[in-house]
Amino acid sequence: MRIELNRELCAGSATCIGFVPAAFKIGQDGRAVLLIEDVDGIDAAHVADAVANCPVEAISLIDGK
């Protein structure tokens, strides 16, 4: 699976960073930046929590690579 981030939707709440700090950071523009795409090696439950708790639904999990 891979993470997909729509930066145009991102509101910069940093909720994703709280769940998966290895995968996200806040960029200079105040929006989330994806640090990795492939979720291998990351706790899938934390990634699912980041997706479910994004207030603007800017994060998705995509099957395949």
mmCIF file with all atom_site columns, C-alpha atoms in Angstrom:
data_model
loop_
_atom_site.group_PDB
_atom_site.id
_atom_site.type_symbol
_atom_site.label_atom_id
_atom_site.label_alt_id
_atom_site.label_comp_id
_atom_site.label_asym_id
_atom_site.label_entity_id
_atom_site.label_seq_id
_atom_site.pdbx_PDB_ins_code
_atom_site.Cartn_x
_atom_site.Cartn_y
_atom_site.Cartn_z
_atom_site.occupancy
_atom_site.B_iso_or_equiv
_atom_site.pdbx_formal_charge
_atom_site.auth_seq_id
_atom_site.auth_comp_id
_atom_site.auth_asym_id
_atom_site.auth_atom_id
_atom_site.pdbx_PDB_model_num
ATOM 1  C CA . MET A 1 1  ? 0.000   0.000  0.000  1.00 0.00 ? 1  MET A CA 1
ATOM 2  C CA . ARG A 1 2  ? 1.027   3.574  -0.455 1.00 0.00 ? 2  ARG A CA 1
ATOM 3  C CA . ILE A 1 3  ? -0.007  6.894  1.025  1.00 0.00 ? 3  ILE A CA 1
ATOM 4  C CA . GLU A 1 4  ? -1.384  9.616  -1.201 1.00 0.00 ? 4  GLU A CA 1
ATOM 5  C CA . LEU A 1 5  ? -1.533  13.240 -0.011 1.00 0.00 ? 5  LEU A CA 1
ATOM 6  C CA . ASN A 1 6  ? -3.510  15.985 -1.719 1.00 0.00 ? 6  ASN A CA 1
ATOM 7  C CA . ARG A 1 7  ? -1.542  19.065 -0.649 1.00 0.00 ? 7  ARG A CA 1
ATOM 8  C CA . GLU A 1 8  ? -4.121  21.392 -2.191 1.00 0.00 ? 8  GLU A CA 1
ATOM 9  C CA . LEU A 1 9  ? -6.715  20.120 0.301  1.00 0.00 ? 9  LEU A CA 1
ATOM 10 C CA . CYS A 1 10 ? -4.334  20.163 3.279  1.00 0.00 ? 10 CYS A CA 1
ATOM 11 C CA . ALA A 1 11 ? -5.236  22.668 5.987  1.00 0.00 ? 11 ALA A CA 1
ATOM 12 C CA . GLY A 1 12 ? -1.955  22.251 7.881  1.00 0.00 ? 12 GLY A CA 1
ATOM 13 C CA . SER A 1 13 ? -3.516  20.888 11.068 1.00 0.00 ? 13 SER A CA 1
ATOM 14 C CA . ALA A 1 14 ? -0.562  18.470 11.504 1.00 0.00 ? 14 ALA A CA 1
ATOM 15 C CA . THR A 1 15 ? -2.871  15.709 12.720 1.00 0.00 ? 15 THR A CA 1
ATOM 16 C CA . CYS A 1 16 ? -1.099  13.300 10.375 1.00 0.00 ? 16 CYS A CA 1
ATOM 17 C CA . ILE A 1 17 ? 2.241   14.047 12.003 1.00 0.00 ? 17 ILE A CA 1
ATOM 18 C CA . GLY A 1 18 ? 0.824   13.088 15.380 1.00 0.00 ? 18 GLY A CA 1
ATOM 19 C CA . PHE A 1 19 ? -0.081  9.647  14.042 1.00 0.00 ? 19 PHE A CA 1
ATOM 20 C CA . VAL A 1 20 ? 2.826   8.973  11.647 1.00 0.00 ? 20 VAL A CA 1
ATOM 21 C CA . PRO A 1 21 ? 5.741   11.375 12.181 1.00 0.00 ? 21 PRO A CA 1
ATOM 22 C CA . ALA A 1 22 ? 7.975   9.230  9.958  1.00 0.00 ? 22 ALA A CA 1
ATOM 23 C CA . ALA A 1 23 ? 5.702   9.849  6.980  1.00 0.00 ? 23 ALA A CA 1
ATOM 24 C CA . PHE A 1 24 ? 4.743   13.538 7.231  1.00 0.00 ? 24 PHE A CA 1
ATOM 25 C CA . LYS A 1 25 ? 6.150   16.940 8.065  1.00 0.00 ? 25 LYS A CA 1
ATOM 26 C CA . ILE A 1 26 ? 4.870   20.484 7.678  1.00 0.00 ? 26 ILE A CA 1
ATOM 27 C CA . GLY A 1 27 ? 6.376   22.323 4.732  1.00 0.00 ? 27 GLY A CA 1
ATOM 28 C CA . GLN A 1 28 ? 7.355   25.958 4.518  1.00 0.00 ? 28 GLN A CA 1
ATOM 29 C CA . ASP A 1 29 ? 3.925   26.758 3.101  1.00 0.00 ? 29 ASP A CA 1
ATOM 30 C CA . GLY A 1 30 ? 2.211   25.400 6.240  1.00 0.00 ? 30 GLY A CA 1
ATOM 31 C CA . ARG A 1 31 ? 0.866   22.282 4.529  1.00 0.00 ? 31 ARG A CA 1
ATOM 32 C CA . ALA A 1 32 ? 1.802   18.663 5.077  1.00 0.00 ? 32 ALA A CA 1
ATOM 33 C CA . VAL A 1 33 ? 4.578   17.143 3.002  1.00 0.00 ? 33 VAL A CA 1
ATOM 34 C CA . LEU A 1 34 ? 4.770   13.416 2.384  1.00 0.00 ? 34 LEU A CA 1
ATOM 35 C CA . LEU A 1 35 ? 8.153   11.999 3.384  1.00 0.00 ? 35 LEU A CA 1
ATOM 36 C CA . ILE A 1 36 ? 7.494   8.438  2.200  1.00 0.00 ? 36 ILE A CA 1
ATOM 37 C CA . GLU A 1 37 ? 4.910   6.846  -0.051 1.00 0.00 ? 37 GLU A CA 1
ATOM 38 C CA . ASP A 1 38 ? 5.265   3.144  0.660  1.00 0.00 ? 38 ASP A CA 1
ATOM 39 C CA . VAL A 1 39 ? 3.778   2.154  4.032  1.00 0.00 ? 39 VAL A CA 1
ATOM 40 C CA . ASP A 1 40 ? 5.902   -1.004 4.358  1.00 0.00 ? 40 ASP A CA 1
ATOM 41 C CA . GLY A 1 41 ? 7.599   -0.946 7.740  1.00 0.00 ? 41 GLY A CA 1
ATOM 42 C CA . ILE A 1 42 ? 5.140   1.522  9.257  1.00 0.00 ? 42 ILE A CA 1
ATOM 43 C CA . ASP A 1 43 ? 2.386   0.500  11.662 1.00 0.00 ? 43 ASP A CA 1
ATOM 44 C CA . ALA A 1 44 ? -0.656  0.196  9.386  1.00 0.00 ? 44 ALA A CA 1
ATOM 45 C CA . ALA A 1 45 ? -2.996  1.131  12.247 1.00 0.00 ? 45 ALA A CA 1
ATOM 46 C CA . HIS A 1 46 ? -1.231  4.482  12.674 1.00 0.00 ? 46 HIS A CA 1
ATOM 47 C CA . VAL A 1 47 ? -1.475  5.199  8.963  1.00 0.00 ? 47 VAL A CA 1
ATOM 48 C CA . ALA A 1 48 ? -5.180  4.293  8.999  1.00 0.00 ? 48 ALA A CA 1
ATOM 49 C CA . ASP A 1 49 ? -5.651  6.641  11.973 1.00 0.00 ? 49 ASP A CA 1
ATOM 50 C CA . ALA A 1 50 ? -3.945  9.467  10.081 1.00 0.00 ? 50 ALA A CA 1
ATOM 51 C CA . VAL A 1 51 ? -6.257  8.897  7.114  1.00 0.00 ? 51 VAL A CA 1
ATOM 52 C CA . ALA A 1 52 ? -9.385  8.688  9.287  1.00 0.00 ? 52 ALA A CA 1
ATOM 53 C CA . ASN A 1 53 ? -8.513  11.758 11.362 1.00 0.00 ? 53 ASN A CA 1
ATOM 54 C CA . CYS A 1 54 ? -7.439  14.170 8.643  1.00 0.00 ? 54 CYS A CA 1
ATOM 55 C CA . PRO A 1 55 ? -9.967  16.994 9.070  1.00 0.00 ? 55 PRO A CA 1
ATOM 56 C CA . VAL A 1 56 ? -10.074 17.752 5.336  1.00 0.00 ? 56 VAL A CA 1
ATOM 57 C CA . GLU A 1 57 ? -9.670  14.181 4.014  1.00 0.00 ? 57 GLU A CA 1
ATOM 58 C CA . ALA A 1 58 ? -6.435  15.040 2.210  1.00 0.00 ? 58 ALA A CA 1
ATOM 59 C CA . ILE A 1 59 ? -4.804  11.641 2.901  1.00 0.00 ? 59 ILE A CA 1
ATOM 60 C CA . SER A 1 60 ? -5.665  8.341  1.224  1.00 0.00 ? 60 SER A CA 1
ATOM 61 C CA . LEU A 1 61 ? -4.324  4.795  1.257  1.00 0.00 ? 61 LEU A CA 1
ATOM 62 C CA . ILE A 1 62 ? -3.970  3.251  -2.193 1.00 0.00 ? 62 ILE A CA 1
ATOM 63 C CA . ASP A 1 63 ? -3.603  -0.487 -2.846 1.00 0.00 ? 63 ASP A CA 1
ATOM 64 C CA . GLY A 1 64 ? -0.677  -1.413 -5.063 1.00 0.00 ? 64 GLY A CA 1
ATOM 65 C CA . LYS A 1 65 ? 2.418   0.585  -5.913 1.00 0.00 ? 65 LYS A CA 1
#
